[in-house]
Short mmCIF file of C-alpha atoms in Angstrom, two decimals:
data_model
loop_
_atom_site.label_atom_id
_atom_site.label_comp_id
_atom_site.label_asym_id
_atom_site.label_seq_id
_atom_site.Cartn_x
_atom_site.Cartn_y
_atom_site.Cartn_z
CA UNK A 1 0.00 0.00 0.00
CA UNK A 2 0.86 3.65 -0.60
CA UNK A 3 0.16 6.56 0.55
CA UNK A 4 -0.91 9.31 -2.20
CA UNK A 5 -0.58 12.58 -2.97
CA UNK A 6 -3.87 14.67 -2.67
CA UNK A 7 -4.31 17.52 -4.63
CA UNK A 8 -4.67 20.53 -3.25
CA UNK A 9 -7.50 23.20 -4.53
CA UNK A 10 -8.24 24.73 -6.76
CA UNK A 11 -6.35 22.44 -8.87
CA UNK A 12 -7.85 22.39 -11.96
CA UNK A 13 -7.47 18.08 -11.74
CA UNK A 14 -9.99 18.52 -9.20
CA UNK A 15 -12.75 19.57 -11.54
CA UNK A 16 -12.09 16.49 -14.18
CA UNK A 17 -15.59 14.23 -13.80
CA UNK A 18 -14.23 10.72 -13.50
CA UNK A 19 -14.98 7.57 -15.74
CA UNK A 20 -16.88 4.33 -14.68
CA UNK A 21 -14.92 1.40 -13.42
CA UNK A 22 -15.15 -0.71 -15.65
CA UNK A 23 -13.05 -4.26 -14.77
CA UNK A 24 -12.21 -4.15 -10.87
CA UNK A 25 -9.07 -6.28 -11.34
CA UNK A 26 -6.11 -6.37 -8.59
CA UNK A 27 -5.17 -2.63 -9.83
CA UNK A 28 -8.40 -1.78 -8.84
CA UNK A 29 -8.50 -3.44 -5.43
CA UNK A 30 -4.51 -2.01 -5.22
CA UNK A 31 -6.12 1.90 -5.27
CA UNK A 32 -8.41 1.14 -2.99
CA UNK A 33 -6.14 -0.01 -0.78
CA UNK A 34 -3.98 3.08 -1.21
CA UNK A 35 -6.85 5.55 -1.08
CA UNK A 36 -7.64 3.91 2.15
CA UNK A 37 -4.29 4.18 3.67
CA UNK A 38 -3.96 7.64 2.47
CA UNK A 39 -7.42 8.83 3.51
CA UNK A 40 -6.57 7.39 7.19
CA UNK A 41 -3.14 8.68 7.11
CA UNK A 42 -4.50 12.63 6.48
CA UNK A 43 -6.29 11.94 8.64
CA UNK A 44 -9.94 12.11 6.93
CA UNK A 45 -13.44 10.51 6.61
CA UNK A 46 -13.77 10.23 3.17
CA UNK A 47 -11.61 10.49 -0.52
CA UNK A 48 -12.30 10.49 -4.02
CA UNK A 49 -10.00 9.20 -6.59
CA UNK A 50 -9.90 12.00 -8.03
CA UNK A 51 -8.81 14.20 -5.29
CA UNK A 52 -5.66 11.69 -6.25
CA UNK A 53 -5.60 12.68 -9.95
CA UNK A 54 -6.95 9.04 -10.76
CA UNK A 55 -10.58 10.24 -12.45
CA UNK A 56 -12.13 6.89 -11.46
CA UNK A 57 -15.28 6.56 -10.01
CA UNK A 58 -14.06 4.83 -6.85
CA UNK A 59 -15.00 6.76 -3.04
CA UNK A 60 -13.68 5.29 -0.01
CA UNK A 61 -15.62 6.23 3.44
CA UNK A 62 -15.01 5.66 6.93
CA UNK A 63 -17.03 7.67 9.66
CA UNK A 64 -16.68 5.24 12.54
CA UNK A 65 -15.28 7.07 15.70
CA UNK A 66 -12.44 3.52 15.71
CA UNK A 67 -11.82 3.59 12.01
CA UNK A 68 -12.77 0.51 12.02
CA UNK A 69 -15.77 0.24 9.12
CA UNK A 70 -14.14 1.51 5.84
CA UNK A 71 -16.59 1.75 2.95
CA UNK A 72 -15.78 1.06 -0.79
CA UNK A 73 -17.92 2.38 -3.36
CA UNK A 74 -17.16 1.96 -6.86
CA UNK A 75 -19.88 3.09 -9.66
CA UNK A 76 -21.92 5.19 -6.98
CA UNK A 77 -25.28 6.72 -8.10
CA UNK A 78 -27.67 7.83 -5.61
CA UNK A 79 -31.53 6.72 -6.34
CA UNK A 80 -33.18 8.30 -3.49
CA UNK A 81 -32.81 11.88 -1.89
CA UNK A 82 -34.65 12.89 1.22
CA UNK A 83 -35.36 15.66 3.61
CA UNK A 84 -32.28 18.71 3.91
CA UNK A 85 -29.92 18.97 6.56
CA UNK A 86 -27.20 21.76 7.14
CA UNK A 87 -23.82 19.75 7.95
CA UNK A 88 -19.90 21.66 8.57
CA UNK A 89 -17.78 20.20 6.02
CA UNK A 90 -14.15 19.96 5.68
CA UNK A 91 -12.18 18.53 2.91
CA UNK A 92 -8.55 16.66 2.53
CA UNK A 93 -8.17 18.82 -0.98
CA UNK A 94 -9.04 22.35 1.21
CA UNK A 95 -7.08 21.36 4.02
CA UNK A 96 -8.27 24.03 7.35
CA UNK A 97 -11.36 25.06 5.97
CA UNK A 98 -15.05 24.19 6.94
CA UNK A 99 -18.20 25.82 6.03
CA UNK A 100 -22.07 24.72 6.40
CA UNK A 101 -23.41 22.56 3.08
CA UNK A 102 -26.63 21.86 2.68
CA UNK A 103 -27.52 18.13 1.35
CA UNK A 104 -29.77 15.46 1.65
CA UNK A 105 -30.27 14.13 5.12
CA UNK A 106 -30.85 10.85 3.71
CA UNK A 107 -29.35 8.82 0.60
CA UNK A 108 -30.03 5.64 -1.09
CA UNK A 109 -26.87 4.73 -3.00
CA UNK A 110 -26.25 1.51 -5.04
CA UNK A 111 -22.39 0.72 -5.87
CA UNK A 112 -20.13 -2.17 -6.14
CA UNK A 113 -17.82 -3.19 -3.36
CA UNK A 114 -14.30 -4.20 -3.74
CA UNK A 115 -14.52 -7.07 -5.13
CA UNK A 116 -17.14 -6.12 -7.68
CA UNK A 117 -20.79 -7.22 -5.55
CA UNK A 118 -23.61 -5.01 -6.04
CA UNK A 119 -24.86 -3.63 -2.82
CA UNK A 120 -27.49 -0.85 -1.67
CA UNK A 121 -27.25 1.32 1.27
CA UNK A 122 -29.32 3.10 2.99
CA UNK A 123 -27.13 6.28 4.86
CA UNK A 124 -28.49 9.59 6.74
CA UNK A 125 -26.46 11.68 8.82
CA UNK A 126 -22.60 12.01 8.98
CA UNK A 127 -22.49 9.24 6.36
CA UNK A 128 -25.30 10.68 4.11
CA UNK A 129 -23.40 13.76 3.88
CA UNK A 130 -19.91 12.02 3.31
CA UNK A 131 -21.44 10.31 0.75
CA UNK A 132 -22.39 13.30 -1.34
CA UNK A 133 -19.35 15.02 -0.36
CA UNK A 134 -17.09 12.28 -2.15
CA UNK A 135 -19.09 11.97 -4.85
CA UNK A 136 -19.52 15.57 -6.36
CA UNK A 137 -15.71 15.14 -6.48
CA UNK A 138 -16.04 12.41 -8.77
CA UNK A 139 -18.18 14.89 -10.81
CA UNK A 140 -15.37 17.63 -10.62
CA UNK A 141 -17.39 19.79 -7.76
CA UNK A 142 -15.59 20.39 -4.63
CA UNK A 143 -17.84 21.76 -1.70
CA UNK A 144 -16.47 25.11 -1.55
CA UNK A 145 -18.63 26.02 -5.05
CA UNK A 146 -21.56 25.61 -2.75
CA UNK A 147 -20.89 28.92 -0.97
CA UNK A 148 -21.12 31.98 -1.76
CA UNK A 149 -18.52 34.01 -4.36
CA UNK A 150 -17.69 35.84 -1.69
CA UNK A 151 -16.42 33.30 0.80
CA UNK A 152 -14.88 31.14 -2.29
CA UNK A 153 -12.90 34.19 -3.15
CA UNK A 154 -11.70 34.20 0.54
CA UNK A 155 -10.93 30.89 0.87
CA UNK A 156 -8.99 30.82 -2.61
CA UNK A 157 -6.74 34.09 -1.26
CA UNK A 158 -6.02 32.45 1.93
CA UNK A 159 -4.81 28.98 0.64
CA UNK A 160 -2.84 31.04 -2.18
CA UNK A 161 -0.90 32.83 0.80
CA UNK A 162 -1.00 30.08 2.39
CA UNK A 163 1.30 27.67 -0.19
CA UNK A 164 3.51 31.38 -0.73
CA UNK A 165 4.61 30.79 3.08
CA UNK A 166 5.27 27.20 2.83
CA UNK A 167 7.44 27.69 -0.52
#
């Protein structure tokens, strides 16, 4: 396993929609295994592919306090939205910011696993929002477009000064 390198916004990788999985052969199962290790290593609750510059459709998810019940989702779609609920999100590709999103409080969301078995979940809460979280970045959308100019403006300025310091 590796650990990889996550892009930082606004990287313009970041905003490339990613392609279906279509064989989930040991490669496969190898970046999920590395986007695991790296998400846990941030440390985070979620990752894209693509916030690794690999524009797969693959999301890995683990909200347990223990770290102890990683999710694999490969092929998301969500089939059922309900209710709204206002959630502070972060994100490994804005590292230091959070800001309220509004999303569904409840998903339905059919994927494959690891090994390539169908599944549905049902998810609300922490993991309903995670959920949509990781997977607008799999449509090129990080959650920062969901506030207002103003505040992406802000946040844009302050990671740019932010990267001058640290060159």
């Amino acid at each position: 396993m590796a650990i990889l390198e996550i892009l930082q916004y606004p990287d313009p990788r970041l905003y490339t929609p990613a392609e279906r999985v279509e064989n989930i052969d040991a490669k496969t199962r190898k970046l999920v295994d590395d986007l695991a290790e790296t998400m846990y290593a941030a440390p985070g609750i979620g990752l894209a592919a693509t916030q690794v510059d690999v524009h797969k459709q693959i999301i890995v998810i683990d909200v347990s306090e223990d770290r102890s019940d990683l999710r694999v989702f490969i092929n998301p779609e969500i089939t059922r939205r309900e209710g709204l609920a206002m959630n502070q999100e972060g994100c490994l590709s804005v590292a230091g910011i959070y800001d309220n999103v509004e999303r569904a409080d409840s998903v339905t969301v059919t994927a494959l696993d690891k090994n390539g078995s169908r599944f549905t979940l049902n998810a609300s809460g922490l993991l309903a929002a995670c959920i949509q979280h990781e997977m607008d970045h799999l449509q090129g959308k990080v959650f920062v477009e969901y506030l207002s100019e103003l505040k992406q403006n802000r946040i844009r300025a302050k990671l740019k000064k932010r990267q001058r310091k640290a060159a």
